[in-house]
Amino acid sequence: INAEYMGVQSCTEIQPKGCVFQLSVSSSRETDRQVVKSDSAFIRVPELELEIPANTQRGTLNTVEGVLETVADHMSALQEQRRAEDPALAQKLDQFILRVRAASKAEFPYTFILDDPAGNSYLQSPDPKNDSQLKVSFYVRSLEQDRSLGLVADTEVTSSSRPRPVGTMTMPVDSINKMVEYVDPNREVLSFPENCPNCHASGEVRMLVTRIPMFKEIVLMAYTCPDCGYKSTDVRPGAGIEPKGLRIALRVIDTQDLSRDVLKSDTATVVIPELDLELTAGTLGGMFTTVEGLLTQVHGQLETSNPFATAGDSRLDTSDLRSWRTFLDNLNALKNGERPFTLILDDPVGNCYIQNRFAPEPDPCLASEEYERTPEMNDELGITWLMQQDANDDEAAAARLAEETARPLARSAVADGYTISSDAPGPAAPRPPSPSSSPS
């Protein structure tokens, strides 16, 4: 058995979004992958109808095989007692335990799902760029999940705990400084009360609508807690979801290009072909910064988010660890302007931006293209549901209009010698001629 077990405790804060790792298991290569399961994470195997809740196997560093073997061991512990008290139940559990152990050896294909509302769990990928077996996604927590993590009191409902709309961007606090130069001093700053998500004290959110030149209007939101000092900033596109997706490619050739402004929404993917690097939507959230600032955030995220690369006992093999460090060194070289590279932002909702240094003239280093979203993109972004809702509203409005049009109207008219009444179901009776109209 290659199973391993090690207790771990997260030393980082709760992440802005939850994460889901979905691994398709078909061989022992998948069952040997390392798993970090935080106290708040749960595991599901749909094919076995198995769910490991958050309070079971809490804070563990294990393998996929080890997780399933631990489940089988725990269920086997009291089997002798069950056989004496309830033989039928014990027999069913024996069959289930055999299936769990078979799954741990990858004797049949199944799906291993790791879901952590706190965003602090991890499932190892030997090749993140070309890993077809593993799918990673991020989601906005529900109010119930915020409550379970202690972010919201049981009796408290705040706007910060409600799902954010598509395109919302949560930025590092220092990124808001980049927005100061775009703020129109004539615009009114609005404010409204809001409870602190950290200590739940009463505070105030300040909101301002401004425009980025050659781009669009955006909404700036800032919150500072007067009690605990918690700070947060949001940038929300003022134009909503664009009809088409937007892909922007910047060729960075000197240090001046590193100082270009960049607006990245949380739905945008970041790609650097020279490094075979692709950060999926939601990995960094959203931010307004510079090219250099974006690379700094990417470097910091990659350096701290992979627990197997930074563990004291070198969870990665020596060759893998050397390749990982070389990759980070190459990324650092791009950040310092030591070599040219291409930065690509791909946003299916069209809310990303890279500054044009030659505006309004074309920028020789900047290219952008719009594209039609696929049905899968619309499903993932919730646009299909919105379109269906609009279609249902249109059908309801058309039905109401047809009903109103079909209502009988109490009216009469004379046409070609007939009295026409909308109340009559068929043709109206001929109107008798008046005396004045008799032939002379």
Coordinates of C-alpha atoms in Angstrom, one line a residue:
I1 CA 0.0 0.0 0.0
N2 CA 1.4 3.4 -1.0
A3 CA -1.0 5.2 1.4
E4 CA 0.4 8.1 3.5
Y5 CA -1.1 10.1 6.3
M6 CA 0.1 13.3 7.9
G7 CA -1.9 15.9 9.9
V8 CA -1.7 19.5 8.7
Q9 CA -3.2 22.8 9.8
S10 CA -3.8 25.7 7.5
C11 CA -1.7 28.8 8.5
T12 CA -3.3 31.1 5.9
E13 CA -6.5 33.1 5.9
I14 CA -9.8 32.0 4.4
Q15 CA -9.7 32.6 0.7
P16 CA -12.1 35.0 -1.2
K17 CA -13.7 32.0 -3.0
G18 CA -14.2 28.3 -2.4
C19 CA -12.4 25.7 -4.6
V20 CA -13.4 22.4 -6.2
F21 CA -10.9 19.8 -7.5
Q22 CA -12.5 17.1 -9.6
L23 CA -10.1 14.2 -10.5
S24 CA -11.0 11.5 -12.9
V25 CA -9.4 8.3 -11.6
S26 CA -8.6 5.6 -14.1
S27 CA -5.2 4.2 -12.9
S28 CA -2.8 4.2 -10.0
R29 CA -1.2 7.4 -11.3
E30 CA -4.2 9.3 -10.1
T31 CA -4.5 7.4 -6.7
D32 CA -0.9 8.3 -5.9
R33 CA -1.6 12.0 -6.1
Q34 CA -1.2 14.0 -2.9
V35 CA -4.2 15.5 -1.2
V36 CA -4.3 18.4 1.3
K37 CA -7.7 18.4 3.0
S38 CA -8.4 21.3 5.3
D39 CA -10.8 21.2 8.3
S40 CA -13.6 22.8 6.2
A41 CA -13.2 20.5 3.1
F42 CA -15.4 17.5 2.2
I43 CA -14.8 14.7 -0.3
R44 CA -17.3 13.0 -2.6
V45 CA -17.1 9.9 -4.8
P46 CA -20.4 9.8 -6.7
E47 CA -19.9 6.3 -8.1
L48 CA -19.7 5.0 -4.5
E49 CA -22.3 7.3 -3.1
L50 CA -19.6 8.2 -0.6
E51 CA -19.2 11.6 1.1
I52 CA -16.5 12.4 3.7
P53 CA -17.8 15.4 5.6
A54 CA -15.7 18.3 6.8
N55 CA -15.4 17.0 10.4
T56 CA -14.0 13.6 9.2
Q57 CA -10.3 13.2 8.4
R58 CA -9.8 16.8 9.4
G59 CA -6.6 18.6 8.3
T60 CA -4.8 15.7 6.6
L61 CA -2.0 15.4 4.1
N62 CA -2.6 12.1 2.3
T63 CA -2.9 10.5 -1.1
V64 CA -6.1 9.6 -2.9
E65 CA -5.5 6.0 -2.2
G66 CA -4.7 6.8 1.5
V67 CA -8.0 8.8 1.9
L68 CA -10.1 5.9 0.6
E69 CA -8.1 3.3 2.6
T70 CA -8.7 5.3 5.8
V71 CA -12.4 5.3 5.0
A72 CA -12.3 1.5 4.7
D73 CA -10.3 1.1 7.9
H74 CA -12.7 3.2 9.9
M75 CA -15.7 1.3 8.6
S76 CA -14.1 -2.0 9.3
A77 CA -13.2 -1.2 12.9
L78 CA -16.6 -2.3 14.4
Q79 CA -17.6 -4.9 11.9
E80 CA -17.3 -7.8 14.4
Q81 CA -19.7 -6.1 16.7
R82 CA -22.1 -5.4 13.9
R83 CA -22.0 -9.0 12.8
A84 CA -23.2 -10.0 16.2
E85 CA -25.9 -7.4 16.5
D86 CA -27.1 -6.9 12.9
P87 CA -25.7 -9.5 10.4
A88 CA -27.6 -8.1 7.4
L89 CA -26.1 -4.6 7.9
A90 CA -22.7 -6.0 8.4
Q91 CA -22.9 -8.0 5.2
K92 CA -23.9 -4.8 3.2
L93 CA -21.0 -2.9 4.8
D94 CA -18.6 -5.7 3.9
Q95 CA -19.6 -5.3 0.3
F96 CA -19.3 -1.6 0.4
I97 CA -15.8 -1.8 2.1
L98 CA -14.6 -4.1 -0.7
R99 CA -15.7 -1.5 -3.3
V100 CA -13.9 1.3 -1.4
R101 CA -10.7 -0.7 -1.3
A102 CA -11.1 -1.6 -5.0
A103 CA -11.5 2.1 -5.7
S104 CA -8.3 2.9 -3.8
K105 CA -6.5 0.6 -6.2
A106 CA -8.2 2.2 -9.2
E107 CA -9.7 -1.2 -10.2
F108 CA -12.6 0.8 -11.8
P109 CA -12.9 4.4 -13.0
Y110 CA -14.5 7.0 -10.8
T111 CA -14.5 10.7 -9.9
F112 CA -12.8 12.0 -6.8
I113 CA -14.1 15.4 -5.8
L114 CA -12.4 17.7 -3.2
D115 CA -14.6 20.7 -2.3
D116 CA -13.4 23.3 0.2
P117 CA -15.5 26.5 0.9
A118 CA -12.5 28.1 2.6
G119 CA -10.3 27.6 -0.5
N120 CA -7.4 26.1 1.5
S121 CA -7.3 22.5 0.2
Y122 CA -5.2 21.2 -2.7
L123 CA -4.9 18.2 -5.0
Q124 CA -1.6 17.6 -6.7
S125 CA -1.2 17.9 -10.5
P126 CA 2.0 16.6 -12.0
D127 CA 1.5 18.8 -15.1
P128 CA -1.0 21.6 -14.5
K129 CA -0.7 22.8 -18.1
N130 CA -1.7 19.4 -19.7
D131 CA -3.5 17.6 -16.9
S132 CA -6.7 16.3 -18.6
Q133 CA -7.6 14.2 -15.5
L134 CA -8.0 17.2 -13.1
K135 CA -10.4 20.1 -13.3
V136 CA -10.2 23.0 -10.9
S137 CA -12.9 25.6 -10.4
F138 CA -13.8 28.4 -8.0
Y139 CA -17.1 29.5 -6.6
V140 CA -18.7 32.2 -4.5
R141 CA -19.7 30.9 -1.1
S142 CA -23.3 30.8 0.0
L143 CA -24.6 32.4 3.1
E144 CA -24.8 29.0 4.9
Q145 CA -21.1 28.3 4.0
D146 CA -20.0 31.7 5.3
R147 CA -21.8 31.0 8.5
S148 CA -20.2 27.6 8.9
L149 CA -16.8 29.2 8.5
G150 CA -17.6 31.8 11.1
L151 CA -17.6 34.7 8.6
V152 CA -21.2 35.7 9.3
A153 CA -23.2 35.5 12.5
D154 CA -26.1 33.1 12.6
T155 CA -28.6 36.0 12.7
E156 CA -26.7 38.2 10.4
V157 CA -27.3 38.8 6.7
T158 CA -25.0 41.2 5.0
S159 CA -24.5 42.1 1.4
S160 CA -20.9 40.9 1.5
S161 CA -22.1 37.4 2.2
R162 CA -24.5 37.3 -0.8
P163 CA -23.2 35.9 -4.1
R164 CA -21.4 38.6 -6.2
P165 CA -22.5 39.2 -9.8
V166 CA -20.4 38.0 -12.7
G167 CA -17.4 40.2 -13.3
T168 CA -17.0 41.4 -9.7
M169 CA -13.3 42.0 -8.8
T170 CA -11.8 41.9 -5.3
M171 CA -8.5 43.6 -5.4
P172 CA -5.5 43.9 -3.0
V173 CA -5.8 47.1 -1.0
D174 CA -2.7 48.8 -2.5
S175 CA -4.2 48.2 -6.0
I176 CA -6.8 50.9 -5.4
N177 CA -4.0 53.5 -5.5
K178 CA -3.7 52.9 -9.2
M179 CA -7.3 54.1 -9.6
V180 CA -6.8 57.5 -8.0
E181 CA -5.5 59.1 -11.2
Y182 CA -8.8 58.1 -13.0
V183 CA -11.2 59.4 -10.4
D184 CA -13.3 62.3 -11.5
P185 CA -13.3 64.8 -8.5
N186 CA -16.8 66.0 -9.7
R187 CA -18.3 62.6 -9.1
E188 CA -20.3 62.1 -6.0
V189 CA -19.0 59.5 -3.5
L190 CA -21.9 57.4 -2.1
S191 CA -21.8 55.5 1.2
F192 CA -24.0 52.9 2.9
P193 CA -23.7 50.9 6.1
E194 CA -22.1 47.5 6.1
N195 CA -21.0 45.1 8.8
C196 CA -17.3 44.1 8.9
P197 CA -16.9 40.5 7.6
N198 CA -14.0 40.0 10.0
C199 CA -15.3 41.3 13.4
H200 CA -18.9 42.1 12.4
A201 CA -18.7 45.7 13.7
S202 CA -20.7 48.3 12.0
G203 CA -18.9 50.2 9.2
E204 CA -19.4 52.1 6.0
V205 CA -18.8 51.2 2.3
R206 CA -17.9 54.0 0.0
M207 CA -18.8 53.8 -3.6
L208 CA -17.8 55.8 -6.7
V209 CA -18.5 55.5 -10.4
T210 CA -15.6 56.6 -12.6
R211 CA -14.3 55.9 -16.1
I212 CA -11.1 54.4 -17.4
P213 CA -10.0 56.3 -20.5
M214 CA -10.6 54.3 -23.8
F215 CA -12.4 51.6 -21.8
K216 CA -15.6 51.9 -19.9
E217 CA -17.2 53.0 -16.6
I218 CA -16.4 51.0 -13.5
V219 CA -17.6 51.1 -9.9
L220 CA -15.1 51.5 -7.1
M221 CA -16.0 50.3 -3.7
A222 CA -13.9 50.5 -0.5
Y223 CA -14.4 49.4 3.0
T224 CA -12.4 50.0 6.2
C225 CA -13.4 48.7 9.6
P226 CA -13.0 51.3 12.3
D227 CA -12.6 48.6 15.0
C228 CA -10.3 45.9 13.7
G229 CA -8.8 47.8 10.7
Y230 CA -10.0 45.2 8.1
K231 CA -9.8 46.7 4.6
S232 CA -11.2 45.6 1.2
T233 CA -11.7 47.1 -2.2
D234 CA -13.9 46.0 -5.1
V235 CA -14.0 47.0 -8.7
R236 CA -17.2 46.2 -10.6
P237 CA -17.7 46.8 -14.3
G238 CA -20.4 49.4 -14.8
A239 CA -21.5 48.1 -18.2
G240 CA -22.3 44.5 -17.1
I241 CA -21.7 41.5 -19.4
E242 CA -20.6 42.3 -22.9
P243 CA -22.2 40.6 -25.9
K244 CA -19.0 38.9 -26.8
G245 CA -15.8 37.7 -25.1
L246 CA -12.6 39.7 -25.4
R247 CA -9.0 38.4 -25.8
I248 CA -6.1 40.9 -25.4
A249 CA -2.5 40.1 -26.3
L250 CA 0.4 42.4 -25.2
R251 CA 4.0 41.9 -26.5
V252 CA 6.2 43.1 -23.6
I253 CA 9.6 44.2 -25.0
D254 CA 10.9 46.7 -22.4
T255 CA 10.4 48.1 -18.9
Q256 CA 8.0 50.7 -20.1
D257 CA 5.6 47.9 -21.1
L258 CA 5.8 46.6 -17.5
S259 CA 4.3 49.8 -16.3
R260 CA 1.1 49.6 -18.4
D261 CA -2.1 49.5 -16.5
V262 CA -4.0 46.2 -16.4
L263 CA -7.6 45.6 -15.4
K264 CA -8.2 41.8 -14.8
S265 CA -11.7 40.6 -13.8
D266 CA -12.2 37.4 -11.9
T267 CA -13.6 35.7 -15.0
A268 CA -10.4 36.4 -17.0
T269 CA -7.7 33.8 -17.8
V270 CA -4.0 34.9 -17.8
V271 CA -1.7 33.2 -20.3
I272 CA 2.1 33.6 -20.8
P273 CA 3.0 31.2 -23.7
E274 CA 6.8 31.6 -23.2
L275 CA 6.4 29.9 -19.8
D276 CA 3.5 27.5 -20.8
L277 CA 1.7 29.3 -18.0
E278 CA -2.1 29.5 -17.8
L279 CA -4.0 30.7 -14.8
T280 CA -7.7 29.8 -15.0
A281 CA -10.5 32.2 -14.2
G282 CA -10.8 33.0 -10.5
T283 CA -7.2 32.0 -9.6
L284 CA -6.2 35.6 -8.6
G285 CA -9.6 37.1 -8.3
G286 CA -9.8 40.5 -10.0
M287 CA -7.4 43.4 -9.7
F288 CA -6.4 46.7 -11.2
T289 CA -2.6 47.0 -11.3
T290 CA 0.3 47.1 -13.8
V291 CA 1.9 44.3 -15.9
E292 CA 4.7 44.1 -13.3
G293 CA 2.2 44.1 -10.5
L294 CA 0.2 41.3 -12.1
L295 CA 3.4 39.2 -12.5
T296 CA 4.3 39.8 -8.9
Q297 CA 0.9 38.6 -7.8
V298 CA 1.2 35.5 -10.1
H299 CA 4.7 34.7 -8.7
G300 CA 3.5 35.1 -5.1
Q301 CA 0.4 32.9 -5.7
L302 CA 2.4 30.1 -7.3
E303 CA 5.1 30.2 -4.7
T304 CA 2.7 30.0 -1.8
S305 CA -0.2 28.0 -3.1
N306 CA 1.6 24.8 -3.9
P307 CA 2.2 23.1 -0.5
F308 CA 4.2 20.2 -2.1
A309 CA 6.8 22.6 -3.5
T310 CA 7.5 24.4 -0.2
A311 CA 7.1 21.6 2.4
G312 CA 10.1 21.2 4.6
D313 CA 10.4 17.5 3.8
S314 CA 10.4 18.1 0.0
R315 CA 7.1 16.5 -1.0
L316 CA 8.2 16.9 -4.7
D317 CA 10.8 14.7 -6.2
T318 CA 14.2 16.4 -6.5
S319 CA 13.9 16.8 -10.3
D320 CA 10.4 18.1 -10.0
L321 CA 11.4 20.6 -7.3
R322 CA 14.3 21.8 -9.4
S323 CA 12.0 22.3 -12.4
W324 CA 9.6 24.2 -10.2
R325 CA 12.2 26.5 -8.9
T326 CA 13.5 27.1 -12.5
F327 CA 10.0 28.0 -13.5
L328 CA 9.7 30.6 -10.7
D329 CA 13.1 32.0 -11.6
N330 CA 12.0 32.4 -15.3
L331 CA 8.9 34.1 -14.1
N332 CA 10.9 36.4 -11.9
A333 CA 13.1 37.3 -14.9
L334 CA 10.0 38.4 -16.9
K335 CA 8.9 40.5 -14.0
N336 CA 12.3 42.3 -14.0
G337 CA 12.2 42.9 -17.7
E338 CA 15.1 40.7 -18.5
R339 CA 13.5 39.1 -21.6
P340 CA 10.5 39.8 -23.9
F341 CA 7.3 37.8 -23.5
T342 CA 3.6 37.9 -24.4
L343 CA 0.8 38.5 -21.9
I344 CA -2.7 37.4 -22.9
L345 CA -5.9 38.2 -21.0
D346 CA -8.9 36.2 -22.1
D347 CA -12.2 37.2 -20.6
P348 CA -15.5 35.6 -21.8
V349 CA -17.5 38.5 -20.3
G350 CA -15.3 41.2 -22.0
N351 CA -14.3 43.1 -18.9
C352 CA -10.5 43.1 -19.1
Y353 CA -8.2 46.0 -20.2
I354 CA -4.6 46.7 -21.0
Q355 CA -3.5 50.2 -21.5
N356 CA -2.7 51.5 -25.0
R357 CA 0.3 53.8 -24.7
F358 CA -0.4 55.3 -28.1
A359 CA -4.1 55.9 -27.7
P360 CA -6.1 56.9 -29.7
E361 CA -3.6 55.6 -32.3
P362 CA -3.1 51.8 -32.7
D363 CA -0.5 50.2 -30.4
P364 CA 2.0 48.1 -32.3
C365 CA 2.5 45.8 -29.3
L366 CA -1.2 45.4 -28.4
A367 CA -3.8 43.3 -30.2
S368 CA -7.3 42.5 -29.2
E369 CA -10.1 40.4 -30.7
E370 CA -13.7 39.7 -29.8
Y371 CA -15.2 36.2 -30.0
E372 CA -18.5 34.4 -29.6
R373 CA -18.9 32.6 -26.3
T374 CA -19.5 28.9 -26.4
P375 CA -22.6 27.3 -24.8
E376 CA -20.3 25.8 -22.2
M377 CA -19.0 29.3 -21.3
N378 CA -22.6 30.7 -21.0
D379 CA -23.5 27.8 -18.7
E380 CA -20.5 28.3 -16.5
L381 CA -21.1 32.0 -16.2
G382 CA -24.8 31.7 -15.6
I383 CA -25.7 33.5 -18.8
T384 CA -27.8 30.7 -20.1
W385 CA -30.0 30.9 -17.0
L386 CA -30.3 34.7 -17.5
M387 CA -31.2 34.2 -21.1
Q388 CA -33.8 31.6 -20.2
Q389 CA -35.3 34.0 -17.6
D390 CA -35.5 36.7 -20.2
A391 CA -37.2 34.3 -22.6
N392 CA -39.7 33.3 -19.9
D393 CA -40.4 37.0 -19.2
D394 CA -40.9 37.7 -22.9
E395 CA -43.3 34.7 -23.2
A396 CA -45.2 35.8 -20.1
A397 CA -45.5 39.4 -21.5
A398 CA -46.6 38.1 -24.9
A399 CA -49.3 35.9 -23.2
R400 CA -50.6 38.9 -21.2
L401 CA -50.7 41.0 -24.4
A402 CA -52.6 38.3 -26.3
E403 CA -55.0 37.9 -23.4
E404 CA -55.7 41.6 -23.3
T405 CA -56.1 41.7 -27.1
A406 CA -58.6 38.9 -27.1
R407 CA -60.9 40.4 -24.5
P408 CA -64.3 41.4 -25.9
L409 CA -64.7 45.1 -26.4
A410 CA -68.1 46.6 -26.2
R411 CA -68.1 48.6 -29.4
S412 CA -70.3 48.9 -32.5
A413 CA -69.6 50.1 -36.0
V414 CA -71.4 50.3 -39.3
A415 CA -69.7 48.9 -42.4
D416 CA -71.3 47.9 -45.7
G417 CA -74.7 47.8 -44.2
Y418 CA -73.8 45.5 -41.3
T419 CA -73.7 46.1 -37.6
I420 CA -70.4 44.8 -36.3
S421 CA -70.1 43.9 -32.6
S422 CA -67.1 42.3 -31.0
D423 CA -69.4 40.5 -28.6
A424 CA -71.0 38.5 -31.3
P425 CA -69.3 35.1 -32.0
G426 CA -70.3 35.2 -35.7
P427 CA -71.3 37.5 -38.5
A428 CA -73.7 40.3 -37.4
A429 CA -77.2 40.4 -38.7
P430 CA -78.0 42.8 -41.6
R431 CA -79.1 46.3 -40.5
P432 CA -82.6 47.1 -41.6
P433 CA -82.8 50.0 -44.0
S434 CA -84.1 53.3 -42.5
P435 CA -87.1 55.1 -44.0
S436 CA -84.9 57.9 -45.3
S437 CA -82.9 55.4 -47.3
S438 CA -85.9 53.8 -49.1
P439 CA -85.8 54.2 -52.9
S440 CA -87.8 57.1 -54.3

